[in-house]
Amino acid sequence: MKNLSAPVKGLIFSLLAMGFAFAIYFLFLAKPNYYLVDNPTPETYYFKINNGEEKILSAGQYLKVDLNKGKNSVKVFDQNKQMLYDSTFTVNKLRGLLNITHKDYYINNQYYGYGLNKDSLMATKPGIQIDKKQYLGDVKKVNKLYSEDFYYNLDEDYDRVIKNVAKVESRSKIFRKQDFINYYKNYYKF
């Protein structure tokens, strides 16, 4: 190392710093992309994606699955292995939720930013009514077979760190019905 010139030492140091930064990113900050199949019901379901192997989804369970961009198919069976339906859906994004039970899910937008008054932002949004109770905010209900209009999946939490404090931005997360109600009660103290 003593025989190296200053520019070569600087290059080596820069490459090590860059390698360290990439390691930090991929170990702690990178967000993996994947697809989930969810079952929020007390029943057991069997399903096949793209005529692949049969998978079991027990009560309250979710599984990571491989989906192809473009057209995909799913066959869903009840606990007695009687076919419930055979359907197709289109995948456009790198993450999504396959709702084989057609239950209600809620996509909520949470706002970030410096000096943000989240209560006033929520009051300007139409909100949603769940079980005859009004919930304020930027929330929408989905119950279709496949959804991909969100940033955080069921098994992920919102960021705890604000990354860009110069402007107001939002991130969306998909919730099961009861998980959304619990999140709302804990996060928004009205």
Short mmCIF file of N, CA and C in Angstrom, two decimals:
data_model
loop_
_atom_site.label_atom_id
_atom_site.label_comp_id
_atom_site.label_asym_id
_atom_site.label_seq_id
_atom_site.Cartn_x
_atom_site.Cartn_y
_atom_site.Cartn_z
N MET A 1 0.84 -1.19 0.00
CA MET A 1 0.00 0.00 0.00
C MET A 1 0.88 1.25 0.00
N LYS A 2 2.08 1.17 0.57
CA LYS A 2 2.98 2.33 0.62
C LYS A 2 3.49 2.71 -0.76
N ASN A 3 3.59 1.72 -1.66
CA ASN A 3 4.14 1.98 -2.99
C ASN A 3 3.11 2.55 -3.96
N LEU A 4 1.85 2.62 -3.56
CA LEU A 4 0.80 3.12 -4.44
C LEU A 4 0.76 4.64 -4.41
N SER A 5 0.46 5.21 -5.55
CA SER A 5 0.37 6.67 -5.63
C SER A 5 -0.95 7.14 -4.99
N ALA A 6 -1.02 8.42 -4.70
CA ALA A 6 -2.21 9.00 -4.05
C ALA A 6 -3.48 8.79 -4.89
N PRO A 7 -3.44 9.00 -6.23
CA PRO A 7 -4.66 8.77 -7.01
C PRO A 7 -5.13 7.31 -6.96
N VAL A 8 -4.22 6.35 -6.94
CA VAL A 8 -4.59 4.95 -6.89
C VAL A 8 -5.19 4.63 -5.52
N LYS A 9 -4.61 5.17 -4.45
CA LYS A 9 -5.16 4.99 -3.11
C LYS A 9 -6.57 5.60 -3.04
N GLY A 10 -6.74 6.76 -3.64
CA GLY A 10 -8.07 7.40 -3.67
C GLY A 10 -9.08 6.55 -4.42
N LEU A 11 -8.65 5.98 -5.55
CA LEU A 11 -9.53 5.11 -6.33
C LEU A 11 -9.93 3.88 -5.51
N ILE A 12 -8.96 3.26 -4.86
CA ILE A 12 -9.26 2.08 -4.03
C ILE A 12 -10.22 2.45 -2.91
N PHE A 13 -9.96 3.57 -2.23
CA PHE A 13 -10.84 4.01 -1.15
C PHE A 13 -12.25 4.29 -1.67
N SER A 14 -12.36 4.93 -2.84
CA SER A 14 -13.68 5.22 -3.43
C SER A 14 -14.43 3.94 -3.77
N LEU A 15 -13.72 2.96 -4.34
CA LEU A 15 -14.35 1.69 -4.68
C LEU A 15 -14.82 0.95 -3.43
N LEU A 16 -14.03 0.99 -2.36
CA LEU A 16 -14.44 0.36 -1.10
C LEU A 16 -15.66 1.06 -0.51
N ALA A 17 -15.69 2.39 -0.54
CA ALA A 17 -16.83 3.14 -0.03
C ALA A 17 -18.08 2.84 -0.84
N MET A 18 -17.93 2.75 -2.16
CA MET A 18 -19.06 2.43 -3.02
C MET A 18 -19.57 1.01 -2.73
N GLY A 19 -18.66 0.06 -2.56
CA GLY A 19 -19.05 -1.31 -2.23
C GLY A 19 -19.77 -1.37 -0.89
N PHE A 20 -19.30 -0.61 0.09
CA PHE A 20 -19.94 -0.56 1.40
C PHE A 20 -21.35 0.03 1.28
N ALA A 21 -21.51 1.09 0.49
CA ALA A 21 -22.83 1.71 0.30
C ALA A 21 -23.80 0.74 -0.36
N PHE A 22 -23.35 0.02 -1.39
CA PHE A 22 -24.22 -0.97 -2.04
C PHE A 22 -24.58 -2.10 -1.07
N ALA A 23 -23.63 -2.53 -0.25
CA ALA A 23 -23.91 -3.59 0.72
C ALA A 23 -24.98 -3.13 1.71
N ILE A 24 -24.87 -1.91 2.22
CA ILE A 24 -25.88 -1.37 3.14
C ILE A 24 -27.24 -1.33 2.46
N TYR A 25 -27.27 -0.86 1.21
CA TYR A 25 -28.54 -0.77 0.49
C TYR A 25 -29.18 -2.14 0.34
N PHE A 26 -28.42 -3.12 -0.17
CA PHE A 26 -29.02 -4.42 -0.45
C PHE A 26 -29.33 -5.21 0.82
N LEU A 27 -28.60 -4.98 1.89
CA LEU A 27 -28.86 -5.71 3.14
C LEU A 27 -30.00 -5.10 3.95
N PHE A 28 -30.13 -3.77 3.94
CA PHE A 28 -31.08 -3.13 4.85
C PHE A 28 -32.16 -2.28 4.18
N LEU A 29 -31.90 -1.74 3.01
CA LEU A 29 -32.82 -0.77 2.43
C LEU A 29 -33.59 -1.25 1.21
N ALA A 30 -33.08 -2.21 0.49
CA ALA A 30 -33.73 -2.67 -0.74
C ALA A 30 -35.07 -3.32 -0.42
N LYS A 31 -36.04 -3.01 -1.22
CA LYS A 31 -37.39 -3.53 -1.02
C LYS A 31 -37.61 -4.68 -2.00
N PRO A 32 -37.80 -5.91 -1.50
CA PRO A 32 -38.00 -7.04 -2.41
C PRO A 32 -39.37 -6.97 -3.08
N ASN A 33 -39.44 -7.44 -4.29
CA ASN A 33 -40.70 -7.50 -5.03
C ASN A 33 -41.19 -8.94 -5.06
N TYR A 34 -42.45 -9.15 -4.71
CA TYR A 34 -43.03 -10.48 -4.71
C TYR A 34 -44.54 -10.38 -4.73
N TYR A 35 -45.17 -11.53 -4.95
CA TYR A 35 -46.62 -11.63 -5.02
C TYR A 35 -47.11 -12.53 -3.88
N LEU A 36 -48.27 -12.18 -3.32
CA LEU A 36 -48.86 -12.97 -2.24
C LEU A 36 -50.22 -13.49 -2.66
N VAL A 37 -50.57 -14.68 -2.14
CA VAL A 37 -51.93 -15.20 -2.19
C VAL A 37 -52.39 -15.22 -0.74
N ASP A 38 -53.58 -14.68 -0.47
CA ASP A 38 -54.03 -14.52 0.91
C ASP A 38 -55.36 -15.21 1.15
N ASN A 39 -55.52 -15.68 2.39
CA ASN A 39 -56.78 -16.29 2.83
C ASN A 39 -57.14 -15.75 4.21
N PRO A 40 -57.94 -14.69 4.30
CA PRO A 40 -58.32 -14.16 5.61
C PRO A 40 -59.51 -14.88 6.24
N THR A 41 -59.99 -15.93 5.62
CA THR A 41 -61.18 -16.64 6.11
C THR A 41 -60.80 -17.80 7.03
N PRO A 42 -61.77 -18.40 7.72
CA PRO A 42 -61.49 -19.58 8.54
C PRO A 42 -61.45 -20.89 7.74
N GLU A 43 -61.71 -20.85 6.45
CA GLU A 43 -61.71 -22.05 5.61
C GLU A 43 -60.32 -22.32 5.03
N THR A 44 -60.17 -23.54 4.49
CA THR A 44 -58.94 -23.92 3.80
C THR A 44 -59.24 -23.96 2.30
N TYR A 45 -58.30 -23.47 1.51
CA TYR A 45 -58.45 -23.46 0.05
C TYR A 45 -57.26 -24.15 -0.58
N TYR A 46 -57.51 -24.75 -1.75
CA TYR A 46 -56.47 -25.32 -2.59
C TYR A 46 -56.47 -24.51 -3.87
N PHE A 47 -55.29 -24.32 -4.45
CA PHE A 47 -55.24 -23.56 -5.70
C PHE A 47 -54.05 -23.98 -6.54
N LYS A 48 -54.18 -23.73 -7.84
CA LYS A 48 -53.12 -23.98 -8.81
C LYS A 48 -52.95 -22.70 -9.62
N ILE A 49 -51.73 -22.24 -9.76
CA ILE A 49 -51.44 -21.07 -10.58
C ILE A 49 -50.76 -21.54 -11.86
N ASN A 50 -51.29 -21.11 -12.99
CA ASN A 50 -50.75 -21.44 -14.31
C ASN A 50 -50.55 -22.96 -14.48
N ASN A 51 -51.53 -23.73 -14.00
CA ASN A 51 -51.51 -25.20 -14.07
C ASN A 51 -50.28 -25.82 -13.42
N GLY A 52 -49.73 -25.15 -12.42
CA GLY A 52 -48.58 -25.67 -11.68
C GLY A 52 -49.03 -26.63 -10.60
N GLU A 53 -48.17 -26.81 -9.61
CA GLU A 53 -48.50 -27.72 -8.52
C GLU A 53 -49.60 -27.15 -7.63
N GLU A 54 -50.35 -28.05 -7.04
CA GLU A 54 -51.43 -27.64 -6.15
C GLU A 54 -50.84 -27.17 -4.82
N LYS A 55 -51.34 -26.04 -4.34
CA LYS A 55 -50.89 -25.48 -3.07
C LYS A 55 -52.07 -25.37 -2.12
N ILE A 56 -51.78 -25.44 -0.83
CA ILE A 56 -52.80 -25.36 0.21
C ILE A 56 -52.66 -24.02 0.92
N LEU A 57 -53.78 -23.36 1.14
CA LEU A 57 -53.79 -22.09 1.87
C LEU A 57 -54.76 -22.24 3.04
N SER A 58 -54.21 -22.39 4.23
CA SER A 58 -55.02 -22.58 5.43
C SER A 58 -55.62 -21.27 5.90
N ALA A 59 -56.47 -21.36 6.90
CA ALA A 59 -57.15 -20.19 7.46
C ALA A 59 -56.15 -19.15 7.96
N GLY A 60 -56.33 -17.91 7.54
CA GLY A 60 -55.50 -16.81 7.99
C GLY A 60 -54.10 -16.79 7.44
N GLN A 61 -53.79 -17.61 6.48
CA GLN A 61 -52.44 -17.75 5.95
C GLN A 61 -52.27 -16.98 4.65
N TYR A 62 -51.04 -16.60 4.36
CA TYR A 62 -50.69 -16.07 3.04
C TYR A 62 -49.42 -16.75 2.57
N LEU A 63 -49.25 -16.85 1.26
CA LEU A 63 -48.09 -17.50 0.66
C LEU A 63 -47.50 -16.61 -0.42
N LYS A 64 -46.17 -16.63 -0.53
CA LYS A 64 -45.51 -15.99 -1.66
C LYS A 64 -45.59 -16.94 -2.84
N VAL A 65 -45.90 -16.39 -4.00
CA VAL A 65 -46.03 -17.20 -5.21
C VAL A 65 -45.29 -16.52 -6.36
N ASP A 66 -44.98 -17.30 -7.37
CA ASP A 66 -44.35 -16.78 -8.59
C ASP A 66 -45.43 -16.53 -9.63
N LEU A 67 -45.46 -15.33 -10.15
CA LEU A 67 -46.38 -14.98 -11.22
C LEU A 67 -45.58 -14.41 -12.38
N ASN A 68 -46.11 -14.58 -13.56
CA ASN A 68 -45.46 -14.04 -14.76
C ASN A 68 -46.10 -12.71 -15.11
N LYS A 69 -45.30 -11.80 -15.66
CA LYS A 69 -45.92 -10.58 -16.19
C LYS A 69 -46.80 -10.98 -17.36
N GLY A 70 -47.95 -10.32 -17.45
CA GLY A 70 -48.92 -10.66 -18.48
C GLY A 70 -50.02 -11.54 -17.93
N LYS A 71 -50.59 -12.38 -18.79
CA LYS A 71 -51.73 -13.24 -18.41
C LYS A 71 -51.28 -14.40 -17.52
N ASN A 72 -52.05 -14.64 -16.47
CA ASN A 72 -51.87 -15.76 -15.55
C ASN A 72 -53.24 -16.39 -15.32
N SER A 73 -53.24 -17.64 -14.87
CA SER A 73 -54.51 -18.30 -14.56
C SER A 73 -54.44 -18.90 -13.16
N VAL A 74 -55.60 -19.03 -12.55
CA VAL A 74 -55.69 -19.64 -11.23
C VAL A 74 -56.94 -20.51 -11.18
N LYS A 75 -56.78 -21.70 -10.60
CA LYS A 75 -57.90 -22.59 -10.32
C LYS A 75 -57.99 -22.70 -8.80
N VAL A 76 -59.17 -22.44 -8.26
CA VAL A 76 -59.36 -22.44 -6.82
C VAL A 76 -60.36 -23.52 -6.44
N PHE A 77 -60.00 -24.29 -5.38
CA PHE A 77 -60.82 -25.40 -4.90
C PHE A 77 -61.13 -25.18 -3.43
N ASP A 78 -62.29 -25.67 -2.99
CA ASP A 78 -62.64 -25.56 -1.57
C ASP A 78 -61.95 -26.67 -0.77
N GLN A 79 -62.27 -26.78 0.51
CA GLN A 79 -61.61 -27.75 1.38
C GLN A 79 -61.94 -29.20 1.00
N ASN A 80 -63.01 -29.41 0.23
CA ASN A 80 -63.35 -30.75 -0.27
C ASN A 80 -62.80 -31.00 -1.66
N LYS A 81 -61.97 -30.08 -2.11
CA LYS A 81 -61.33 -30.13 -3.43
C LYS A 81 -62.34 -30.07 -4.58
N GLN A 82 -63.46 -29.39 -4.33
CA GLN A 82 -64.43 -29.10 -5.38
C GLN A 82 -64.05 -27.75 -5.99
N MET A 83 -63.99 -27.68 -7.32
CA MET A 83 -63.56 -26.44 -7.96
C MET A 83 -64.57 -25.33 -7.70
N LEU A 84 -64.06 -24.20 -7.24
CA LEU A 84 -64.90 -23.01 -7.04
C LEU A 84 -64.93 -22.17 -8.29
N TYR A 85 -63.76 -21.95 -8.89
CA TYR A 85 -63.70 -21.19 -10.14
C TYR A 85 -62.34 -21.37 -10.80
N ASP A 86 -62.30 -21.05 -12.07
CA ASP A 86 -61.10 -21.07 -12.89
C ASP A 86 -61.07 -19.71 -13.58
N SER A 87 -60.06 -18.91 -13.32
CA SER A 87 -60.07 -17.54 -13.82
C SER A 87 -58.69 -17.11 -14.29
N THR A 88 -58.67 -16.04 -15.07
CA THR A 88 -57.40 -15.46 -15.50
C THR A 88 -57.31 -14.01 -15.00
N PHE A 89 -56.09 -13.53 -14.90
CA PHE A 89 -55.84 -12.16 -14.47
C PHE A 89 -54.53 -11.71 -15.11
N THR A 90 -54.34 -10.41 -15.17
CA THR A 90 -53.16 -9.84 -15.81
C THR A 90 -52.27 -9.17 -14.78
N VAL A 91 -50.99 -9.48 -14.84
CA VAL A 91 -49.98 -8.90 -13.95
C VAL A 91 -49.19 -7.87 -14.74
N ASN A 92 -49.14 -6.64 -14.21
CA ASN A 92 -48.38 -5.57 -14.85
C ASN A 92 -47.21 -5.09 -14.02
N LYS A 93 -47.31 -5.20 -12.70
CA LYS A 93 -46.29 -4.65 -11.80
C LYS A 93 -45.49 -5.75 -11.13
N LEU A 94 -44.52 -5.35 -10.30
CA LEU A 94 -43.60 -6.28 -9.67
C LEU A 94 -44.08 -6.80 -8.31
N ARG A 95 -45.23 -6.36 -7.84
CA ARG A 95 -45.80 -6.82 -6.58
C ARG A 95 -47.30 -6.82 -6.70
N GLY A 96 -47.94 -7.75 -6.00
CA GLY A 96 -49.39 -7.81 -6.07
C GLY A 96 -49.96 -8.78 -5.06
N LEU A 97 -51.29 -8.78 -4.97
CA LEU A 97 -52.02 -9.66 -4.06
C LEU A 97 -53.09 -10.41 -4.84
N LEU A 98 -53.05 -11.73 -4.74
CA LEU A 98 -54.04 -12.59 -5.36
C LEU A 98 -55.07 -12.95 -4.29
N ASN A 99 -56.29 -12.45 -4.48
CA ASN A 99 -57.37 -12.57 -3.50
C ASN A 99 -58.29 -13.71 -3.93
N ILE A 100 -57.92 -14.95 -3.62
CA ILE A 100 -58.70 -16.10 -4.10
C ILE A 100 -60.03 -16.23 -3.37
N THR A 101 -60.22 -15.55 -2.25
CA THR A 101 -61.47 -15.63 -1.49
C THR A 101 -62.43 -14.50 -1.84
N HIS A 102 -61.98 -13.52 -2.59
CA HIS A 102 -62.77 -12.33 -2.96
C HIS A 102 -63.28 -11.57 -1.74
N LYS A 103 -62.52 -11.56 -0.67
CA LYS A 103 -62.87 -10.79 0.53
C LYS A 103 -62.44 -9.34 0.34
N ASP A 104 -62.91 -8.48 1.24
CA ASP A 104 -62.60 -7.06 1.15
C ASP A 104 -61.21 -6.76 1.71
N TYR A 105 -60.47 -5.96 0.94
CA TYR A 105 -59.17 -5.45 1.36
C TYR A 105 -59.24 -3.93 1.23
N TYR A 106 -58.37 -3.25 1.96
CA TYR A 106 -58.38 -1.80 1.97
C TYR A 106 -56.98 -1.29 1.65
N ILE A 107 -56.91 -0.40 0.66
CA ILE A 107 -55.64 0.23 0.29
C ILE A 107 -55.64 1.63 0.87
N ASN A 108 -54.71 1.87 1.77
CA ASN A 108 -54.62 3.14 2.49
C ASN A 108 -53.36 3.89 2.07
N ASN A 109 -53.51 5.19 1.83
CA ASN A 109 -52.36 6.05 1.54
C ASN A 109 -51.97 6.78 2.82
N GLN A 110 -50.71 6.64 3.19
CA GLN A 110 -50.18 7.37 4.35
C GLN A 110 -49.26 8.46 3.82
N TYR A 111 -49.39 9.65 4.36
CA TYR A 111 -48.63 10.79 3.87
C TYR A 111 -47.41 11.05 4.73
N TYR A 112 -46.32 11.46 4.07
CA TYR A 112 -45.06 11.79 4.71
C TYR A 112 -44.68 13.21 4.32
N GLY A 113 -43.89 13.85 5.14
CA GLY A 113 -43.34 15.16 4.79
C GLY A 113 -43.06 15.98 6.03
N TYR A 114 -42.22 16.96 5.89
CA TYR A 114 -41.82 17.82 6.99
C TYR A 114 -42.94 18.80 7.33
N GLY A 115 -43.26 18.92 8.59
CA GLY A 115 -44.30 19.86 9.02
C GLY A 115 -45.67 19.47 8.52
N LEU A 116 -45.88 18.19 8.30
CA LEU A 116 -47.12 17.70 7.72
C LEU A 116 -48.22 17.64 8.77
N ASN A 117 -49.37 18.17 8.43
CA ASN A 117 -50.54 18.06 9.30
C ASN A 117 -51.41 16.95 8.74
N LYS A 118 -51.15 15.72 9.20
CA LYS A 118 -51.85 14.57 8.62
C LYS A 118 -53.35 14.61 8.88
N ASP A 119 -53.77 15.24 9.98
CA ASP A 119 -55.20 15.31 10.28
C ASP A 119 -55.94 16.16 9.25
N SER A 120 -55.36 17.29 8.83
CA SER A 120 -56.04 18.13 7.84
C SER A 120 -56.01 17.47 6.46
N LEU A 121 -54.94 16.74 6.14
CA LEU A 121 -54.89 16.02 4.87
C LEU A 121 -55.96 14.93 4.83
N MET A 122 -56.14 14.24 5.93
CA MET A 122 -57.14 13.17 5.99
C MET A 122 -58.55 13.73 5.86
N ALA A 123 -58.79 14.89 6.44
CA ALA A 123 -60.13 15.47 6.42
C ALA A 123 -60.54 15.89 5.01
N THR A 124 -59.59 16.15 4.12
CA THR A 124 -59.92 16.54 2.76
C THR A 124 -60.24 15.35 1.87
N LYS A 125 -59.95 14.14 2.33
CA LYS A 125 -60.22 12.93 1.55
C LYS A 125 -61.61 12.39 1.90
N PRO A 126 -62.24 11.69 0.98
CA PRO A 126 -63.62 11.23 1.23
C PRO A 126 -63.73 10.17 2.32
N GLY A 127 -62.70 9.38 2.54
CA GLY A 127 -62.78 8.33 3.54
C GLY A 127 -63.60 7.15 3.04
N ILE A 128 -63.97 6.29 3.99
CA ILE A 128 -64.72 5.09 3.62
C ILE A 128 -65.55 4.64 4.82
N GLN A 129 -66.65 3.98 4.53
CA GLN A 129 -67.49 3.45 5.59
C GLN A 129 -67.30 1.94 5.66
N ILE A 130 -66.95 1.45 6.88
CA ILE A 130 -66.77 0.03 7.12
C ILE A 130 -67.66 -0.36 8.29
N ASP A 131 -68.54 -1.29 8.08
CA ASP A 131 -69.46 -1.75 9.13
C ASP A 131 -70.19 -0.58 9.79
N LYS A 132 -70.71 0.31 8.97
CA LYS A 132 -71.50 1.47 9.40
C LYS A 132 -70.71 2.48 10.24
N LYS A 133 -69.39 2.45 10.13
CA LYS A 133 -68.55 3.42 10.82
C LYS A 133 -67.68 4.12 9.78
N GLN A 134 -67.58 5.43 9.87
CA GLN A 134 -66.82 6.22 8.89
C GLN A 134 -65.35 6.28 9.30
N TYR A 135 -64.47 6.02 8.34
CA TYR A 135 -63.02 6.12 8.52
C TYR A 135 -62.51 7.19 7.57
N LEU A 136 -61.88 8.22 8.12
CA LEU A 136 -61.35 9.30 7.32
C LEU A 136 -60.08 8.88 6.62
N GLY A 137 -59.74 9.61 5.57
CA GLY A 137 -58.46 9.39 4.91
C GLY A 137 -58.60 8.97 3.47
N ASP A 138 -57.47 8.70 2.88
CA ASP A 138 -57.36 8.30 1.49
C ASP A 138 -57.35 6.77 1.44
N VAL A 139 -58.52 6.17 1.50
CA VAL A 139 -58.69 4.72 1.59
C VAL A 139 -59.64 4.26 0.50
N LYS A 140 -59.34 3.12 -0.09
CA LYS A 140 -60.30 2.54 -1.04
C LYS A 140 -60.41 1.04 -0.79
N LYS A 141 -61.61 0.51 -1.05
CA LYS A 141 -61.89 -0.91 -0.85
C LYS A 141 -61.71 -1.64 -2.17
N VAL A 142 -61.07 -2.81 -2.11
CA VAL A 142 -60.93 -3.68 -3.28
C VAL A 142 -61.30 -5.09 -2.87
N ASN A 143 -61.95 -5.81 -3.77
CA ASN A 143 -62.25 -7.22 -3.52
C ASN A 143 -62.14 -8.05 -4.80
N LYS A 144 -61.45 -7.53 -5.78
CA LYS A 144 -61.26 -8.26 -7.02
C LYS A 144 -60.20 -9.35 -6.85
N LEU A 145 -60.10 -10.22 -7.83
CA LEU A 145 -59.20 -11.36 -7.77
C LEU A 145 -57.74 -10.95 -7.61
N TYR A 146 -57.31 -9.94 -8.34
CA TYR A 146 -55.90 -9.55 -8.30
C TYR A 146 -55.78 -8.04 -8.16
N SER A 147 -54.96 -7.58 -7.23
CA SER A 147 -54.72 -6.15 -7.02
C SER A 147 -53.22 -5.90 -6.99
N GLU A 148 -52.83 -4.77 -7.59
CA GLU A 148 -51.41 -4.42 -7.58
C GLU A 148 -51.20 -2.91 -7.45
N ASP A 149 -52.23 -2.17 -7.05
CA ASP A 149 -52.13 -0.72 -6.95
C ASP A 149 -51.74 -0.28 -5.54
N PHE A 150 -50.66 -0.83 -5.03
CA PHE A 150 -50.17 -0.47 -3.70
C PHE A 150 -48.65 -0.62 -3.68
N TYR A 151 -48.03 -0.06 -2.65
CA TYR A 151 -46.58 -0.11 -2.52
C TYR A 151 -46.15 -1.16 -1.49
N TYR A 152 -46.85 -1.22 -0.35
CA TYR A 152 -46.52 -2.19 0.70
C TYR A 152 -47.55 -3.30 0.70
N ASN A 153 -47.07 -4.53 0.76
CA ASN A 153 -47.96 -5.69 0.76
C ASN A 153 -48.45 -5.98 2.18
N LEU A 154 -49.28 -7.00 2.33
CA LEU A 154 -49.88 -7.35 3.62
C LEU A 154 -48.85 -7.54 4.73
N ASP A 155 -47.75 -8.16 4.39
CA ASP A 155 -46.76 -8.53 5.40
C ASP A 155 -45.68 -7.48 5.60
N GLU A 156 -45.86 -6.29 5.06
CA GLU A 156 -44.88 -5.21 5.20
C GLU A 156 -45.48 -4.06 6.00
N ASP A 157 -44.62 -3.31 6.67
CA ASP A 157 -45.04 -2.14 7.41
C ASP A 157 -44.65 -0.88 6.64
N TYR A 158 -45.33 0.22 6.96
CA TYR A 158 -44.94 1.51 6.41
C TYR A 158 -43.52 1.86 6.87
N ASP A 159 -42.85 2.72 6.10
CA ASP A 159 -41.54 3.23 6.50
C ASP A 159 -41.67 4.00 7.80
N ARG A 160 -40.73 3.79 8.69
CA ARG A 160 -40.71 4.56 9.93
C ARG A 160 -39.86 5.82 9.78
N VAL A 161 -39.02 5.86 8.74
CA VAL A 161 -38.13 6.99 8.50
C VAL A 161 -38.63 7.77 7.30
N ILE A 162 -38.70 9.08 7.46
CA ILE A 162 -39.09 9.95 6.35
C ILE A 162 -37.86 10.15 5.48
N LYS A 163 -37.95 9.78 4.22
CA LYS A 163 -36.79 9.81 3.34
C LYS A 163 -36.61 11.16 2.65
N ASN A 164 -37.69 11.85 2.35
CA ASN A 164 -37.60 13.12 1.64
C ASN A 164 -38.46 14.12 2.39
N VAL A 165 -37.82 15.01 3.14
CA VAL A 165 -38.57 15.94 3.98
C VAL A 165 -38.91 17.24 3.26
N ALA A 166 -38.48 17.39 2.02
CA ALA A 166 -38.71 18.64 1.31
C ALA A 166 -40.12 18.76 0.75
N LYS A 167 -40.81 17.65 0.56
CA LYS A 167 -42.14 17.70 -0.03
C LYS A 167 -43.04 16.66 0.62
N VAL A 168 -44.32 16.78 0.40
CA VAL A 168 -45.29 15.82 0.91
C VAL A 168 -45.44 14.71 -0.13
N GLU A 169 -45.33 13.48 0.33
CA GLU A 169 -45.54 12.35 -0.56
C GLU A 169 -46.31 11.28 0.20
N SER A 170 -46.78 10.27 -0.51
CA SER A 170 -47.56 9.23 0.14
C SER A 170 -47.08 7.86 -0.30
N ARG A 171 -47.37 6.88 0.53
CA ARG A 171 -47.13 5.48 0.22
C ARG A 171 -48.41 4.72 0.53
N SER A 172 -48.74 3.77 -0.32
CA SER A 172 -49.97 3.00 -0.13
C SER A 172 -49.65 1.60 0.36
N LYS A 173 -50.54 1.07 1.17
CA LYS A 173 -50.40 -0.27 1.73
C LYS A 173 -51.76 -0.96 1.67
N ILE A 174 -51.73 -2.25 1.38
CA ILE A 174 -52.96 -3.03 1.37
C ILE A 174 -53.11 -3.75 2.71
N PHE A 175 -54.34 -3.75 3.22
CA PHE A 175 -54.66 -4.34 4.51
C PHE A 175 -55.83 -5.30 4.37
N ARG A 176 -55.85 -6.34 5.21
CA ARG A 176 -57.08 -7.07 5.44
C ARG A 176 -58.02 -6.13 6.20
N LYS A 177 -59.30 -6.43 6.20
CA LYS A 177 -60.28 -5.55 6.82
C LYS A 177 -59.96 -5.27 8.29
N GLN A 178 -59.81 -6.30 9.11
CA GLN A 178 -59.57 -6.09 10.54
C GLN A 178 -58.20 -5.48 10.79
N ASP A 179 -57.22 -5.81 9.98
CA ASP A 179 -55.89 -5.21 10.13
C ASP A 179 -55.95 -3.71 9.86
N PHE A 180 -56.76 -3.29 8.87
CA PHE A 180 -56.90 -1.86 8.61
C PHE A 180 -57.56 -1.15 9.78
N ILE A 181 -58.62 -1.74 10.32
CA ILE A 181 -59.31 -1.12 11.46
C ILE A 181 -58.36 -0.99 12.64
N ASN A 182 -57.57 -2.02 12.92
CA ASN A 182 -56.60 -1.97 14.02
C ASN A 182 -55.54 -0.91 13.76
N TYR A 183 -55.02 -0.87 12.54
CA TYR A 183 -54.01 0.14 12.18
C TYR A 183 -54.59 1.55 12.35
N TYR A 184 -55.79 1.77 11.88
CA TYR A 184 -56.42 3.08 11.95
C TYR A 184 -56.57 3.53 13.40
N LYS A 185 -57.03 2.64 14.25
CA LYS A 185 -57.23 2.99 15.67
C LYS A 185 -55.91 3.29 16.36
N ASN A 186 -54.85 2.58 16.00
CA ASN A 186 -53.54 2.79 16.64
C ASN A 186 -52.81 4.00 16.10
N TYR A 187 -52.92 4.26 14.80
CA TYR A 187 -52.13 5.32 14.17
C TYR A 187 -52.80 6.69 14.28
N TYR A 188 -54.10 6.74 14.07
CA TYR A 188 -54.81 8.01 14.07
C TYR A 188 -55.55 8.17 15.40
N LYS A 189 -55.10 9.08 16.19
CA LYS A 189 -55.70 9.33 17.52
C LYS A 189 -56.60 10.55 17.43
N PHE A 190 -57.86 10.35 17.10
CA PHE A 190 -58.81 11.46 16.99
C PHE A 190 -59.53 11.65 18.30
#
